[in-house]
Tab-separated table of C-alpha atoms in Angstrom:
chain	number	residue	atom	x	y	z
E	1	MET	CA	100.107	121.019	89.252
E	2	ASP	CA	97.614	119.271	87.043
E	3	GLN	CA	96.637	115.642	87.456
E	4	ARG	CA	97.503	113.222	84.653
E	5	HIS	CA	94.828	111.508	82.575
E	6	GLN	CA	94.554	107.974	83.887
E	7	SER	CA	94.492	105.371	81.153
E	8	HIS	CA	93.258	101.838	81.711
E	9	HIS	CA	96.222	99.527	81.862
E	10	ARG	CA	97.908	96.652	83.599
E	11	PRO	CA	101.524	96.749	84.748
E	12	GLN	CA	103.716	94.511	82.663
E	13	HIS	CA	104.467	91.180	84.259
E	14	PRO	CA	108.053	91.271	85.590
E	15	ASN	CA	108.891	88.107	83.656
E	16	SER	CA	108.313	89.769	80.279
E	17	ASN	CA	110.915	91.567	78.226
E	18	HIS	CA	110.910	94.733	80.316
E	19	HIS	CA	113.651	97.340	80.188
E	20	ASP	CA	114.706	99.020	83.420
E	21	ASN	CA	112.675	102.195	83.696
E	22	HIS	CA	111.806	104.283	86.722
E	23	GLN	CA	108.599	106.266	86.911
E	24	SER	CA	109.271	109.936	87.629
E	25	THR	CA	107.840	110.851	90.972
E	26	PHE	CA	106.915	114.410	91.517
E	27	LYS	CA	106.469	115.988	88.135
E	28	ARG	CA	103.353	117.914	87.279
E	29	ASP	CA	100.585	115.805	85.895
E	30	MET	CA	97.641	116.356	83.635
E	31	ASP	CA	94.058	117.275	84.190
E	32	ASP	CA	91.457	114.669	85.302
E	33	SER	CA	92.987	112.735	86.411
E	34	GLY	CA	115.374	89.892	83.751
E	35	ARG	CA	118.087	88.449	83.728
E	36	GLY	CA	119.535	86.512	86.730
E	37	HIS	CA	117.866	84.684	89.617
E	38	PHE	CA	114.090	85.049	89.478
E	39	GLN	CA	111.206	83.822	91.585
E	40	HIS	CA	107.645	85.018	91.134
E	41	LYS	CA	105.317	84.885	94.111
E	42	ARG	CA	101.652	84.713	93.187
E	43	PHE	CA	99.399	82.583	95.296
E	44	ARG	CA	95.840	81.476	95.853
E	45	PRO	CA	93.487	84.090	97.341
E	46	GLY	CA	93.266	82.004	100.486
E	47	GLN	CA	96.896	82.824	101.179
E	48	ASN	CA	96.302	86.567	101.241
E	49	HIS	CA	97.758	88.700	103.959
E	50	HIS	CA	94.722	89.991	105.853
E	51	PRO	CA	95.977	92.674	108.222
E	52	ALA	CA	94.574	92.158	111.663
E	53	GLY	CA	97.423	92.352	114.129
E	54	PRO	CA	101.147	92.973	114.433
E	55	SER	CA	103.531	92.461	111.535
E	56	THR	CA	104.796	88.969	110.764
E	57	PRO	CA	107.865	88.330	112.954
E	58	PRO	CA	111.153	87.924	111.069
E	59	SER	CA	111.419	84.251	112.026
E	60	SER	CA	108.136	83.377	110.334
E	61	PRO	CA	107.833	82.659	106.607
E	62	PRO	CA	106.920	85.837	104.748
E	63	THR	CA	103.305	86.331	103.798
E	64	GLN	CA	102.995	85.834	100.076
E	65	SER	CA	100.496	88.489	98.959
E	66	LEU	CA	98.697	91.508	100.361
E	67	SER	CA	95.009	92.221	99.977
E	68	ILE	CA	93.825	95.746	99.183
E	69	GLN	CA	90.192	95.225	100.232
E	70	ARG	CA	89.181	98.512	101.796
E	71	GLN	CA	87.194	97.061	104.670
E	72	LEU	CA	90.382	95.490	106.044
E	73	TYR	CA	91.811	98.948	106.641
E	74	GLU	CA	88.781	100.669	108.141
E	75	ARG	CA	90.131	100.914	111.656
E	76	ASP	CA	91.711	103.585	113.839
E	77	PHE	CA	93.975	106.081	112.111
E	78	PRO	CA	97.574	104.917	112.605
E	79	LEU	CA	100.180	106.982	114.407
E	80	TYR	CA	101.746	109.431	111.976
E	81	LYS	CA	104.275	111.750	113.580
E	82	GLN	CA	104.466	115.362	112.473
E	83	PRO	CA	106.994	115.340	109.592
E	84	VAL	CA	110.251	117.157	110.350
E	85	GLU	CA	112.345	118.691	107.593
E	86	VAL	CA	115.919	117.427	107.996
E	87	GLY	CA	117.196	119.038	104.812
E	88	HIS	CA	116.516	120.071	101.251
E	89	PHE	CA	118.212	120.225	97.875
E	90	SER	CA	117.891	121.880	94.492
E	91	LEU	CA	118.103	120.676	90.897
E	92	ASP	CA	119.172	123.312	88.399
E	93	SER	CA	118.255	123.941	84.763
E	94	GLU	CA	120.498	121.049	83.701
E	95	ARG	CA	119.214	118.741	86.458
E	96	ARG	CA	122.415	119.069	88.503
E	97	PHE	CA	122.191	118.464	92.257
E	98	PHE	CA	122.954	121.196	94.808
E	99	ASN	CA	122.730	120.712	98.554
E	100	ASP	CA	120.992	124.061	99.072
E	101	SER	CA	117.758	126.003	98.540
E	102	ARG	CA	118.672	127.990	95.412
E	103	GLN	CA	115.544	126.782	93.578
E	104	LEU	CA	113.078	127.644	96.351
E	105	ARG	CA	110.419	130.091	95.196
E	106	TYR	CA	107.978	132.380	97.026
E	107	TYR	CA	104.214	132.486	96.592
E	108	VAL	CA	102.684	135.771	95.435
E	109	GLU	CA	98.923	135.809	95.776
E	110	PRO	CA	97.112	136.932	92.609
E	111	GLU	CA	95.663	140.433	92.909
E	112	LYS	CA	92.309	139.444	91.415
E	113	SER	CA	89.999	136.544	92.213
E	114	CYS	CA	89.656	136.056	88.443
E	115	PRO	CA	93.246	136.505	87.253
E	116	ASN	CA	92.778	135.372	83.623
E	117	PHE	CA	96.224	133.787	83.504
E	118	ASP	CA	96.830	132.346	80.021
E	119	LEU	CA	98.455	128.964	80.679
E	120	ARG	CA	99.192	128.432	76.991
E	121	ASP	CA	101.556	131.400	76.862
E	122	GLY	CA	105.169	130.430	76.201
E	123	TYR	CA	104.520	126.787	75.327
E	124	ARG	CA	105.917	127.162	71.819
E	125	GLY	CA	108.892	129.401	72.460
E	126	ARG	CA	109.775	129.598	76.161
E	127	PHE	CA	109.610	125.988	77.381
E	128	VAL	CA	112.496	123.646	78.226
E	129	LYS	CA	111.057	120.208	79.009
E	130	ARG	CA	112.843	117.683	81.161
E	131	ASP	CA	113.646	114.430	79.344
E	132	ASP	CA	111.246	112.038	81.051
E	133	ARG	CA	112.883	109.071	79.281
E	134	VAL	CA	115.720	109.432	81.800
E	135	LYS	CA	114.873	107.434	84.917
E	136	GLU	CA	116.594	109.004	87.916
E	137	LYS	CA	115.471	106.387	90.437
E	138	LEU	CA	116.554	107.462	93.953
E	139	ASP	CA	119.810	109.079	92.821
E	140	HIS	CA	119.095	112.643	93.990
E	141	ILE	CA	117.971	111.492	97.446
E	142	LEU	CA	121.091	109.326	97.678
E	143	ARG	CA	123.288	112.322	96.848
E	144	TRP	CA	121.563	114.224	99.644
E	145	ILE	CA	122.162	111.353	102.077
E	146	LEU	CA	125.877	111.246	101.278
E	147	ALA	CA	126.150	115.011	101.761
E	148	ASN	CA	124.231	114.957	105.056
E	149	ARG	CA	125.051	111.700	106.809
E	150	SER	CA	125.787	113.450	110.101
E	151	LYS	CA	122.175	114.697	110.223
E	152	LEU	CA	120.987	111.099	110.179
E	153	GLN	CA	123.370	109.859	112.863
E	154	SER	CA	121.791	108.712	116.109
E	155	LYS	CA	122.517	106.461	119.044
E	156	ASP	CA	121.054	103.617	117.044
E	157	THR	CA	123.374	104.145	114.082
E	158	ALA	CA	126.408	104.773	116.272
E	159	ALA	CA	125.868	101.427	117.958
E	160	SER	CA	125.230	99.616	114.683
E	161	SER	CA	127.815	97.192	113.321
E	162	SER	CA	126.925	98.296	109.796
E	163	PRO	CA	128.825	101.292	108.392
E	164	CYS	CA	125.871	102.086	106.129
E	165	ALA	CA	123.214	102.258	108.852
E	166	LEU	CA	121.051	105.366	108.555
E	167	GLY	CA	118.741	104.925	111.529
E	168	VAL	CA	115.633	104.837	109.307
E	169	ASP	CA	113.605	101.909	107.990
E	170	ILE	CA	112.521	103.321	104.628
E	171	VAL	CA	114.106	105.672	102.062
E	172	THR	CA	111.943	106.666	99.095
E	173	TRP	CA	110.277	109.470	97.159
E	174	ARG	CA	107.100	111.065	98.455
E	175	GLY	CA	105.428	110.227	95.136
E	176	HIS	CA	105.857	106.496	95.726
E	177	LEU	CA	104.169	106.769	99.115
E	178	THR	CA	101.383	108.828	97.514
E	179	LYS	CA	100.700	105.928	95.138
E	180	LEU	CA	100.467	103.567	98.109
E	181	LEU	CA	98.024	105.834	99.938
E	182	THR	CA	95.703	106.014	96.928
E	183	THR	CA	95.935	102.301	95.987
E	184	PRO	CA	92.755	101.146	97.824
E	185	TYR	CA	90.735	103.539	95.641
E	186	GLU	CA	92.657	103.270	92.367
E	187	THR	CA	90.792	101.523	89.528
E	188	ARG	CA	92.959	102.283	86.501
E	189	GLU	CA	96.696	102.482	87.121
E	190	GLY	CA	98.819	99.698	88.576
E	191	TRP	CA	102.386	100.031	89.784
E	192	LEU	CA	105.736	98.290	90.195
E	193	LEU	CA	107.919	99.111	93.215
E	194	ALA	CA	111.472	97.795	93.486
E	195	VAL	CA	112.767	97.283	97.029
E	196	THR	CA	116.281	96.493	98.198
E	197	ARG	CA	117.769	96.305	101.708
E	198	MET	CA	121.174	97.725	102.620
E	199	GLY	CA	122.487	98.464	106.094
E	200	GLY	CA	119.119	97.547	107.554
E	201	THR	CA	117.318	100.250	105.537
E	202	LEU	CA	114.803	99.454	102.812
E	203	TYR	CA	115.104	101.563	99.676
E	204	ILE	CA	111.944	101.776	97.533
E	205	SER	CA	112.125	102.916	93.904
E	206	GLU	CA	109.390	102.824	91.279
E	207	VAL	CA	109.770	100.958	87.987
E	208	GLU	CA	107.845	102.250	84.998
E	209	THR	CA	105.155	99.804	83.927
E	210	GLU	CA	104.907	98.824	80.293
E	211	ALA	CA	101.518	100.523	80.022
E	212	ALA	CA	102.882	103.749	81.546
E	213	ARG	CA	105.736	103.648	79.031
E	214	ARG	CA	103.252	103.286	76.173
E	215	ASP	CA	101.189	106.186	77.519
E	216	ARG	CA	104.299	108.363	77.776
E	217	GLU	CA	105.457	107.539	74.253
E	218	ASN	CA	102.008	108.069	72.710
E	219	ARG	CA	100.907	111.330	74.299
E	220	THR	CA	98.956	113.648	72.047
E	221	GLU	CA	100.104	117.198	71.420
E	222	ARG	CA	97.110	118.412	73.470
E	223	HIS	CA	98.181	116.167	76.340
E	224	GLU	CA	101.754	117.505	76.205
E	225	GLU	CA	100.530	121.100	76.267
E	226	MET	CA	98.199	120.485	79.185
E	227	MET	CA	101.097	119.050	81.173
E	228	TYR	CA	102.847	122.389	80.651
E	229	TRP	CA	99.913	124.316	82.089
E	230	GLY	CA	100.629	123.301	85.687
E	231	TYR	CA	104.179	124.657	85.461
E	232	LYS	CA	102.952	127.839	83.809
E	233	PHE	CA	100.509	128.490	86.657
E	234	GLU	CA	103.448	128.364	89.057
E	235	GLN	CA	105.314	130.889	86.925
E	236	TYR	CA	102.390	133.320	87.244
E	237	THR	CA	102.278	132.955	91.051
E	238	CYS	CA	105.846	132.297	92.247
E	239	ALA	CA	108.793	134.678	92.604
E	240	ASP	CA	112.513	133.978	93.016
E	241	ASP	CA	112.693	135.798	96.357
E	242	ALA	CA	110.397	137.304	98.958
E	243	GLN	CA	110.787	140.874	97.640
E	244	SER	CA	110.284	140.287	93.917
E	245	LEU	CA	107.301	139.582	91.681
E	246	PRO	CA	106.612	136.614	89.403
E	247	ASP	CA	108.035	136.786	85.863
E	248	PRO	CA	105.474	135.143	83.548
E	249	GLY	CA	107.530	136.261	80.530
E	250	GLY	CA	110.455	134.026	81.471
E	251	VAL	CA	111.327	130.500	80.385
E	252	VAL	CA	109.582	127.524	81.983
E	253	ASN	CA	112.278	124.886	82.582
E	254	THR	CA	110.954	121.678	84.114
E	255	ASN	CA	114.446	120.432	84.985
E	256	GLU	CA	114.484	122.887	87.854
E	257	ALA	CA	113.196	121.735	91.238
E	258	PHE	CA	113.403	122.394	94.949
E	259	CYS	CA	112.919	119.329	97.147
E	260	THR	CA	112.339	118.942	100.859
E	261	VAL	CA	113.711	115.943	102.770
E	262	VAL	CA	111.596	114.928	105.748
E	263	GLN	CA	111.725	112.351	108.503
E	264	THR	CA	108.649	110.973	110.197
E	265	ARG	CA	107.195	107.741	111.556
E	266	LEU	CA	104.133	105.804	110.421
E	267	ALA	CA	103.323	103.396	113.262
E	268	GLU	CA	106.601	101.485	113.723
E	269	HIS	CA	108.066	102.515	110.344
E	270	ARG	CA	110.735	105.224	110.443
E	271	LEU	CA	110.562	107.072	107.126
E	272	LEU	CA	112.968	109.320	105.253
E	273	PHE	CA	111.585	110.661	102.003
E	274	SER	CA	111.879	113.586	99.637
E	275	GLY	CA	109.357	115.423	97.510
E	276	GLU	CA	109.293	118.469	95.289
E	277	VAL	CA	108.005	121.712	96.814
E	278	ASP	CA	106.434	124.317	94.564
E	279	CYS	CA	106.920	127.373	96.767
E	280	ARG	CA	106.818	128.773	100.284
E	281	ASP	CA	104.887	131.499	102.079
E	282	LYS	CA	106.828	134.759	101.674
E	283	ASP	CA	105.752	136.071	105.095
E	284	PRO	CA	108.924	136.116	107.264
E	285	LYS	CA	106.699	135.286	110.249
E	286	ALA	CA	105.438	132.092	108.590
E	287	PRO	CA	106.156	128.860	110.490
E	288	SER	CA	109.278	126.859	109.743
E	289	PRO	CA	109.342	124.191	107.005
E	290	PRO	CA	107.461	122.167	106.010
E	291	ALA	CA	104.567	124.175	107.506
E	292	ASN	CA	105.334	127.212	105.311
E	293	TYR	CA	105.298	125.263	102.037
E	294	ILE	CA	102.498	125.550	99.487
E	295	GLU	CA	101.467	123.100	96.767
E	296	MET	CA	100.246	124.601	93.483
E	297	LYS	CA	97.627	122.825	91.367
E	298	THR	CA	95.457	123.468	88.327
E	299	SER	CA	92.157	121.856	87.460
E	300	LEU	CA	89.238	122.314	85.105
E	301	GLU	CA	86.668	124.756	86.478
E	302	ILE	CA	83.705	123.110	88.207
E	303	SER	CA	80.359	123.878	86.598
E	304	THR	CA	78.000	121.092	87.720
E	305	PRO	CA	77.249	119.119	90.911
E	306	LYS	CA	78.545	115.979	89.178
E	307	GLN	CA	81.856	117.665	88.393
E	308	ARG	CA	82.148	118.815	92.001
E	309	SER	CA	81.451	115.319	93.280
E	310	ASN	CA	84.082	113.825	90.963
E	311	PHE	CA	86.558	116.494	92.049
E	312	HIS	CA	85.997	115.575	95.699
E	313	ARG	CA	86.078	111.821	95.128
E	314	PHE	CA	89.055	111.512	92.795
E	315	LYS	CA	91.246	114.572	92.462
E	316	LEU	CA	91.142	115.665	96.108
E	317	LEU	CA	92.284	112.193	97.148
E	318	LYS	CA	95.564	112.576	95.278
E	319	TRP	CA	95.956	116.199	96.296
E	320	TRP	CA	95.408	115.339	99.960
E	321	ALA	CA	97.767	112.343	99.951
E	322	GLN	CA	100.568	114.233	98.235
E	323	SER	CA	100.549	117.124	100.700
E	324	PHE	CA	99.556	115.312	103.889
E	325	LEU	CA	102.614	113.029	103.734
E	326	PRO	CA	105.314	115.750	103.995
E	327	GLY	CA	103.211	118.044	106.175
E	328	VAL	CA	102.486	120.702	103.542
E	329	PRO	CA	99.442	122.499	104.999
E	330	ARG	CA	97.758	124.084	101.978
E	331	ILE	CA	97.119	123.840	98.275
E	332	VAL	CA	96.474	126.811	95.998
E	333	ALA	CA	94.399	125.687	93.021
E	334	GLY	CA	93.911	127.572	89.798
E	335	PHE	CA	90.671	126.595	88.099
E	336	ARG	CA	90.878	126.997	84.321
E	337	ASP	CA	88.594	126.812	81.323
E	338	HIS	CA	89.040	124.477	78.342
E	339	ASP	CA	91.287	127.032	76.642
E	340	GLY	CA	93.766	127.071	79.514
E	341	VAL	CA	92.746	130.387	81.048
E	342	VAL	CA	92.653	130.516	84.875
E	343	VAL	CA	89.270	131.933	85.888
E	344	SER	CA	89.486	131.501	89.673
E	345	VAL	CA	91.957	130.639	92.440
E	346	GLU	CA	91.043	128.783	95.631
E	347	THR	CA	92.994	127.679	98.694
E	348	TYR	CA	92.481	124.233	100.231
E	349	HIS	CA	93.718	123.529	103.742
E	350	ILE	CA	94.817	119.907	104.052
E	351	SER	CA	93.374	119.630	107.567
E	352	LYS	CA	89.911	120.543	106.264
E	353	ILE	CA	89.713	118.273	103.210
E	354	SER	CA	88.227	115.358	105.153
E	355	GLN	CA	85.365	117.651	106.186
E	356	LEU	CA	84.915	118.773	102.603
E	357	ILE	CA	84.326	115.224	101.377
E	358	LYS	CA	82.299	113.838	104.287
E	359	ASN	CA	78.947	114.186	102.515
E	360	GLU	CA	80.060	112.378	99.356
E	361	THR	CA	78.645	108.859	98.875
E	362	ASN	CA	81.231	106.055	98.781
E	363	CYS	CA	84.042	108.534	99.132
E	364	TRP	CA	87.633	107.807	100.083
E	365	LYS	CA	88.699	107.659	103.721
E	366	PRO	CA	92.054	108.950	104.963
E	367	THR	CA	92.271	106.159	107.554
E	368	VAL	CA	92.002	103.469	104.838
E	369	CYS	CA	94.772	105.152	102.862
E	370	MET	CA	97.163	105.402	105.795
E	371	ASN	CA	96.434	101.937	107.184
E	372	PHE	CA	97.032	100.333	103.795
E	373	CYS	CA	100.348	102.160	103.390
E	374	CYS	CA	101.375	101.085	106.888
E	375	GLU	CA	100.416	97.469	106.202
E	376	PHE	CA	102.261	97.463	102.875
E	377	LEU	CA	105.453	98.637	104.596
E	378	SER	CA	105.050	95.871	107.198
E	379	PHE	CA	104.543	93.387	104.359
E	380	VAL	CA	107.708	94.617	102.639
E	381	LYS	CA	109.698	94.359	105.868
E	382	SER	CA	108.593	90.759	106.388
E	383	VAL	CA	109.521	89.804	102.809
E	384	VAL	CA	112.758	91.709	102.116
E	385	THR	CA	115.135	90.263	104.692
E	386	GLU	CA	118.397	89.726	102.769
E	387	ASP	CA	120.686	92.718	103.275
E	388	ASN	CA	122.163	92.921	99.791
E	389	PRO	CA	121.817	95.747	97.230
E	390	ARG	CA	122.225	93.174	94.432
E	391	VAL	CA	118.913	91.573	95.437
E	392	VAL	CA	115.712	93.367	94.471
E	393	HIS	CA	112.168	92.401	95.379
E	394	LEU	CA	109.747	93.731	92.774
E	395	PHE	CA	106.305	94.383	94.244
E	396	SER	CA	103.542	94.433	91.663
E	397	TRP	CA	99.948	95.557	91.834
E	398	ASP	CA	97.053	95.668	89.357
E	399	PRO	CA	93.669	97.240	90.159
E	400	HIS	CA	91.275	94.757	91.779
E	401	ARG	CA	94.164	92.347	92.481
E	402	ASP	CA	96.394	91.560	95.440
E	403	VAL	CA	99.903	92.926	95.821
E	404	THR	CA	102.423	90.229	94.850
E	405	TYR	CA	106.192	90.167	94.460
E	406	SER	CA	109.083	88.588	92.567
E	407	ILE	CA	112.762	88.273	93.486
E	408	HIS	CA	115.613	89.355	91.205
E	409	ARG	CA	119.347	88.880	91.811
E	410	ASP	CA	121.961	90.749	89.746
E	411	SER	CA	119.203	91.928	87.412
E	412	GLN	CA	118.284	95.081	85.511
E	413	TYR	CA	116.060	96.020	88.458
E	414	SER	CA	119.024	96.763	90.769
E	415	PHE	CA	118.902	100.500	91.383
E	416	LEU	CA	121.374	101.519	94.118
E	417	PRO	CA	124.356	102.935	92.173
E	418	ASP	CA	127.901	101.686	92.758
E	419	TRP	CA	129.053	105.118	93.919
E	420	TYR	CA	126.455	105.103	96.693
E	421	ILE	CA	127.107	101.515	97.806
E	422	ARG	CA	130.866	102.122	97.809
E	423	GLU	CA	130.604	105.292	99.872
E	424	MET	CA	128.057	103.900	102.330
E	425	THR	CA	129.943	100.657	102.949
E	426	SER	CA	133.297	102.352	103.486
E	427	SER	CA	133.989	102.388	107.203
E	428	THR	CA	136.368	105.326	106.776
E	429	SER	CA	134.083	107.511	104.660
E	430	ARG	CA	133.149	110.976	105.888
E	431	GLU	CA	130.551	113.278	104.450
E	432	THR	CA	133.219	115.908	103.664
E	433	HIS	CA	135.212	113.459	101.532
E	434	HIS	CA	132.628	112.130	99.136
E	435	HIS	CA	132.317	113.232	95.537
E	436	PRO	CA	129.218	111.584	94.068
E	437	PRO	CA	128.612	112.230	90.379
E	438	GLN	CA	126.382	115.175	89.524
E	439	THR	CA	124.413	113.399	86.817
């Protein structure tokens, strides 16, 4: 999957005339990377949250902003438990949800080291593009939760007085966590993350910034075609089952997706998140998920030392973060020329990327990424204390600024759908009885 061009922008201030949009989370990216009660929390730099010890206890006033200064997070790598796949789901050609693995594909290694795959092929006549104006928020993950509540039951949830307790602290998309990991090194793109608490669990859903909306609406034709190239590379290298071969003459439909759902723990934060998986190892002796999953990427071929340095410093950061989080162990990258022809294919093992970048000057550090994400989640926990899906805290960040937040009640930022709230708060609901909408 290609990395999107990063345009200089600032997220729109929540108090402006912003419509409720949700940034899509795990789609392929390009090369080279209201209304109601409102309070805005932005404070003097002296009031920053400087992480140094345990999280603010619930009885204390919430810290009002969070610093992203890298040196604050240069400490021991936090505990991150091996992610465990607790389920998966598929989205079909019409974006309908299925609680199964029908969209899982199998990696077929190219026969030649220089495969000459033409990534432009099929763009004009065999391409069905997902409507990225539709903001799905957390809806597909929520459908999975309703279909699999028994998998999330534990002693903690059984003893809970809340019928909607899940036994996890955070529910979100992997892509949102990826943005948090890369924040200390991001200089161009800000973000908006909406957070609401229900049943003791914090749900985190991205809101599209005004600048991201403008970028999406003003893409050039070249930009649109290059976004297609990442999907096309997958079509050249992925088969529908372990015995078949890829079908590069078929239709590329970006509505289709297979997603893993994993549970893990980052320090004291119990996480449940989902992310799209491109394919799996077809070897029947391969380890169980997520250790048999493979991430597919494309990137411009590297011709100079400067290009290699930039690749290590910028693109590998996002590649590492995206795969490290769910425990996907390797990335297969197709390096292409300016005409969209893949000239080489390389495999990157996630566990070895830190070694690959160690000689780069002023390069990113995995420990800074993970410690910042951990501290942000602690910050969110200390701020979002009201258990009410009608209340949304909107966390906002601009490059070179602190993370701040605003509070919205009964606003356009509310994102947990009525069908989910109703089912989760019903004390008599059972996973076999629910019928959440498909779209």
